[in-house]
Amino acid sequence: SYELTQPPSVSVSPGQTASITCSGDKLGDKYACWYQQKPGQSPVVVIYRDSKRPSGIPERFSGSNSGNTATLTISGTQAMDEADYYCQAWDSSTGVVFGGGTKLTVL
Amino acid sequence: EVQLVESGGGLVQPGGSLRLSCAASGFTFSSYWMSWVRQAPGKGLEWVANIKQDGSEKYYVDSMKGRFTISRDNAKNSLYLQMNSLRAEDTAVYYCARGSGADYGMDVWGQGTTVTVSS
């Protein structure tokens, strides 16, 4: 079955750039999206189709996907960005696949 | 306002059954794939199933095939998840989400309903 791998945690200082990676076999051949989930809340999509931002998502969120790795980049990270982030892709054999999630700490 | 509201969660004994519902409003429900995603306590997101706009295609994660059934009633703007032979490991918050999880991902999520499987 298809798997996506994320680092369990990433730390960043306020105002700096945070990068969260998501690895999977030939992930660049699929579309990746990213969800943000804050404690006690439902997930929110912040990036879809590798790099598209839904309306209402700040411009500091961006995404890329190439080779075996998709990356979520948060520029000028703010305290409000502290959350769990999940990558997700669709595989023709496995179906919808989520990464294990990355806890972003802003300190 | 675009909204998804889940209901039907609760406490059920191992081996029991439960039917979850998701009421959609604020958009043309029949135009969208819909999905169920769950999250066990303290764990990550796990896709459960999704269903095409007209219900003609349904997909499940392998581990739940045969026990869970996704369905929809477009006339009632509602999505359902019938869960049978429940196990302790099915304990989770179950979310209803708009979208298939393919190229556009899942762009609207409900607040979730909690299922606890315990004796």
CSV table of C-alpha atoms in Angstrom, one decimal:
chain,number,residue,atom,x,y,z
A,1,SER,CA,0.0,0.0,0.0
A,2,TYR,CA,1.1,3.6,-0.6
A,3,GLU,CA,2.5,5.5,2.3
A,4,LEU,CA,3.4,9.2,3.0
A,5,THR,CA,6.1,10.0,5.5
A,6,GLN,CA,6.3,13.3,7.5
A,7,PRO,CA,8.7,14.4,10.2
A,8,PRO,CA,6.9,14.2,13.6
A,9,SER,CA,7.8,17.7,14.6
A,10,VAL,CA,9.2,20.9,13.2
A,11,SER,CA,10.2,24.0,15.2
A,12,VAL,CA,10.5,27.5,13.9
A,13,SER,CA,11.0,31.0,15.4
A,14,PRO,CA,8.4,33.6,14.8
A,15,GLY,CA,8.9,35.5,11.5
A,16,GLN,CA,11.1,32.7,10.1
A,17,THR,CA,10.3,30.2,7.3
A,18,ALA,CA,9.0,26.8,8.2
A,19,SER,CA,9.3,23.9,5.8
A,20,ILE,CA,7.4,20.6,6.3
A,21,THR,CA,8.2,17.7,4.0
A,22,CYS,CA,6.1,14.8,2.9
A,23,SER,CA,7.7,11.8,1.2
A,24,GLY,CA,6.2,9.1,-0.9
A,25,ASP,CA,7.2,7.0,-3.9
A,26,LYS,CA,6.9,9.1,-7.1
A,27,LEU,CA,4.7,11.6,-5.1
A,28,GLY,CA,5.5,14.2,-7.7
A,29,ASP,CA,3.4,12.2,-10.2
A,30,LYS,CA,0.3,12.7,-7.9
A,31,TYR,CA,-1.4,15.8,-6.6
A,32,ALA,CA,-0.6,16.6,-2.9
A,33,CYS,CA,-2.6,18.7,-0.5
A,34,TRP,CA,-2.0,19.9,3.0
A,35,TYR,CA,-4.3,20.3,6.0
A,36,GLN,CA,-3.9,22.3,9.1
A,37,GLN,CA,-5.5,21.1,12.3
A,38,LYS,CA,-5.4,23.1,15.5
A,39,PRO,CA,-6.2,21.4,18.9
A,40,GLY,CA,-9.9,20.6,19.2
A,41,GLN,CA,-10.7,21.7,15.7
A,42,SER,CA,-11.5,20.1,12.4
A,43,PRO,CA,-8.8,20.0,9.6
A,44,VAL,CA,-8.6,22.9,7.2
A,45,VAL,CA,-7.1,22.6,3.7
A,46,VAL,CA,-4.3,25.1,3.2
A,47,ILE,CA,-2.9,23.8,-0.1
A,48,TYR,CA,-4.5,21.7,-2.8
A,49,ARG,CA,-3.2,20.5,-6.2
A,50,ASP,CA,0.4,20.8,-4.9
A,51,SER,CA,0.5,24.6,-4.7
A,52,LYS,CA,-2.9,26.1,-4.9
A,53,ARG,CA,-4.2,28.1,-2.0
A,54,PRO,CA,-7.9,28.1,-1.2
A,55,SER,CA,-9.5,31.5,-0.7
A,56,GLY,CA,-9.0,32.8,2.8
A,57,ILE,CA,-5.6,31.1,3.3
A,58,PRO,CA,-2.8,33.6,3.8
A,59,GLU,CA,-0.2,34.0,1.1
A,60,ARG,CA,2.5,33.0,3.5
A,61,PHE,CA,1.4,29.4,2.9
A,62,SER,CA,2.9,27.8,-0.3
A,63,GLY,CA,3.4,24.3,-1.6
A,64,SER,CA,5.5,22.4,-4.1
A,65,ASN,CA,5.7,18.8,-5.2
A,66,SER,CA,8.5,17.1,-7.2
A,67,GLY,CA,10.2,13.8,-7.4
A,68,ASN,CA,9.4,11.9,-4.2
A,69,THR,CA,8.8,14.9,-1.9
A,70,ALA,CA,6.0,17.5,-1.4
A,71,THR,CA,6.8,20.5,0.7
A,72,LEU,CA,4.6,22.9,2.7
A,73,THR,CA,6.4,26.2,3.3
A,74,ILE,CA,5.2,28.9,5.7
A,75,SER,CA,6.9,32.2,5.3
A,76,GLY,CA,7.0,34.7,8.1
A,77,THR,CA,5.5,32.1,10.5
A,78,GLN,CA,3.2,33.4,13.1
A,79,ALA,CA,2.2,32.1,16.5
A,80,MET,CA,-1.3,31.3,15.1
A,81,ASP,CA,0.3,28.9,12.6
A,82,GLU,CA,1.2,26.5,15.4
A,83,ALA,CA,-0.8,23.4,14.6
A,84,ASP,CA,-0.6,19.8,13.2
A,85,TYR,CA,-0.1,19.6,9.5
A,86,TYR,CA,-1.0,16.6,7.3
A,87,CYS,CA,-0.1,15.9,3.7
A,88,GLN,CA,-2.5,13.9,1.6
A,89,ALA,CA,-2.5,12.3,-1.8
A,90,TRP,CA,-4.6,9.9,-3.8
A,91,ASP,CA,-3.2,6.6,-5.0
A,92,SER,CA,-5.0,4.4,-7.6
A,93,SER,CA,-4.4,1.3,-5.6
A,94,THR,CA,-4.6,2.5,-2.0
A,95,GLY,CA,-7.1,5.3,-2.3
A,96,VAL,CA,-6.8,8.4,-0.1
A,97,VAL,CA,-3.6,8.5,1.9
A,98,PHE,CA,-2.6,10.8,4.7
A,99,GLY,CA,0.8,11.4,6.1
A,100,GLY,CA,1.3,10.8,9.8
A,101,GLY,CA,1.2,14.5,10.6
A,102,THR,CA,3.8,17.1,11.7
A,103,LYS,CA,3.5,19.1,14.8
A,104,LEU,CA,4.7,22.7,14.1
A,105,THR,CA,5.9,24.5,17.1
A,106,VAL,CA,6.5,28.3,16.9
A,107,LEU,CA,8.9,29.3,19.6
B,1,GLU,CA,-23.0,29.2,4.7
B,2,VAL,CA,-21.4,25.9,3.6
B,3,GLN,CA,-21.8,23.5,6.4
B,4,LEU,CA,-21.5,19.8,7.3
B,5,VAL,CA,-23.0,18.5,10.5
B,6,GLU,CA,-22.3,15.0,11.7
B,7,SER,CA,-24.5,13.0,14.1
B,8,GLY,CA,-25.0,9.5,15.3
B,9,GLY,CA,-21.9,8.9,17.3
B,10,GLY,CA,-21.9,7.4,20.8
B,11,LEU,CA,-20.9,4.5,23.0
B,12,VAL,CA,-21.3,1.1,21.5
B,13,GLN,CA,-20.2,-2.4,22.6
B,14,PRO,CA,-17.6,-4.4,20.7
B,15,GLY,CA,-19.4,-6.2,17.9
B,16,GLY,CA,-22.1,-3.7,17.7
B,17,SER,CA,-23.3,-1.4,14.9
B,18,LEU,CA,-23.7,2.3,14.5
B,19,ARG,CA,-24.9,4.6,11.7
B,20,LEU,CA,-23.4,8.0,11.3
B,21,SER,CA,-25.1,10.8,9.4
B,22,CYS,CA,-23.8,14.0,7.8
B,23,ALA,CA,-26.2,16.8,6.9
B,24,ALA,CA,-25.0,19.1,4.2
B,25,SER,CA,-26.2,22.7,3.6
B,26,GLY,CA,-25.1,25.8,1.7
B,27,PHE,CA,-24.0,24.0,-1.5
B,28,THR,CA,-25.3,21.7,-4.1
B,29,PHE,CA,-24.6,18.4,-2.3
B,30,SER,CA,-25.3,16.2,-5.4
B,31,SER,CA,-22.5,17.8,-7.3
B,32,TYR,CA,-19.7,16.7,-5.0
B,33,TRP,CA,-17.8,13.5,-4.0
B,34,MET,CA,-18.0,13.1,-0.3
B,35,SER,CA,-15.7,11.3,2.2
B,36,TRP,CA,-15.5,10.0,5.7
B,37,VAL,CA,-12.2,10.5,7.6
B,38,ARG,CA,-11.5,9.4,11.2
B,39,GLN,CA,-9.1,10.3,13.9
B,40,ALA,CA,-8.4,8.1,16.9
B,41,PRO,CA,-7.6,9.8,20.2
B,42,GLY,CA,-4.2,11.5,19.9
B,43,LYS,CA,-3.5,10.1,16.5
B,44,GLY,CA,-3.5,11.3,12.9
B,45,LEU,CA,-6.1,11.4,10.2
B,46,GLU,CA,-7.2,8.2,8.5
B,47,TRP,CA,-9.4,8.0,5.4
B,48,VAL,CA,-12.3,5.7,5.7
B,49,ALA,CA,-14.3,5.9,2.5
B,50,ASN,CA,-15.6,8.1,-0.2
B,51,ILE,CA,-18.5,8.1,-2.7
B,52,LYS,CA,-19.2,9.6,-6.0
B,53,GLN,CA,-21.8,12.3,-6.7
B,54,ASP,CA,-24.5,9.8,-7.8
B,55,GLY,CA,-23.4,7.0,-5.5
B,56,SER,CA,-22.3,4.8,-8.4
B,57,GLU,CA,-18.7,4.5,-7.1
B,58,LYS,CA,-17.6,3.8,-3.6
B,59,TYR,CA,-14.1,3.3,-2.2
B,60,TYR,CA,-12.9,2.1,1.1
B,61,VAL,CA,-9.7,1.7,3.0
B,62,ASP,CA,-8.8,-2.0,2.9
B,63,SER,CA,-9.0,-2.5,6.7
B,64,MET,CA,-12.7,-1.4,6.8
B,65,LYS,CA,-14.0,-3.1,3.6
B,66,GLY,CA,-16.8,-5.4,4.5
B,67,ARG,CA,-17.6,-3.8,7.8
B,68,PHE,CA,-18.3,-0.2,6.8
B,69,THR,CA,-20.7,1.0,4.1
B,70,ILE,CA,-20.9,4.5,2.8
B,71,SER,CA,-24.1,5.8,1.2
B,72,ARG,CA,-25.8,9.0,0.4
B,73,ASP,CA,-29.3,10.4,-0.2
B,74,ASN,CA,-29.0,13.4,-2.5
B,75,ALA,CA,-32.7,14.3,-2.0
B,76,LYS,CA,-32.0,14.7,1.7
B,77,ASN,CA,-28.5,16.3,1.3
B,78,SER,CA,-27.2,13.6,3.5
B,79,LEU,CA,-24.2,11.3,3.7
B,80,TYR,CA,-24.1,8.1,5.8
B,81,LEU,CA,-21.7,5.6,7.2
B,82,GLN,CA,-23.0,2.3,8.4
B,83,MET,CA,-20.5,0.7,10.8
B,84,ASN,CA,-20.8,-3.0,11.7
B,85,SER,CA,-18.8,-5.4,13.8
B,86,LEU,CA,-17.2,-2.5,15.6
B,87,ARG,CA,-13.9,-3.0,17.5
B,88,ALA,CA,-12.1,-1.0,20.1
B,89,GLU,CA,-9.7,0.3,17.5
B,90,ASP,CA,-12.6,1.9,15.7
B,91,THR,CA,-12.9,4.4,18.5
B,92,ALA,CA,-12.3,7.8,16.9
B,93,VAL,CA,-13.8,11.1,15.9
B,94,TYR,CA,-15.4,10.6,12.5
B,95,TYR,CA,-15.5,13.5,10.1
B,96,CYS,CA,-17.6,14.1,7.1
B,97,ALA,CA,-15.7,16.0,4.4
B,98,ARG,CA,-16.6,17.4,1.0
B,99,GLY,CA,-14.4,16.1,-1.8
B,100,SER,CA,-12.8,12.8,-2.9
B,101,GLY,CA,-9.3,13.5,-1.7
B,102,ALA,CA,-8.1,13.5,-5.3
B,103,ASP,CA,-6.7,16.6,-6.9
B,104,TYR,CA,-8.8,19.2,-5.0
B,105,GLY,CA,-8.5,17.5,-1.6
B,106,MET,CA,-11.3,17.8,0.9
B,107,ASP,CA,-12.3,21.5,1.2
B,108,VAL,CA,-15.1,21.5,3.8
B,109,TRP,CA,-15.1,19.4,7.0
B,110,GLY,CA,-17.7,18.9,9.6
B,111,GLN,CA,-17.1,19.2,13.3
B,112,GLY,CA,-16.9,15.5,13.8
B,113,THR,CA,-18.9,12.9,15.8
B,114,THR,CA,-17.3,10.7,18.4
B,115,VAL,CA,-17.6,7.0,18.4
B,116,THR,CA,-16.5,5.0,21.4
B,117,VAL,CA,-16.3,1.2,21.2
B,118,SER,CA,-16.1,-0.2,24.7
B,119,SER,CA,-17.8,-2.7,27.0
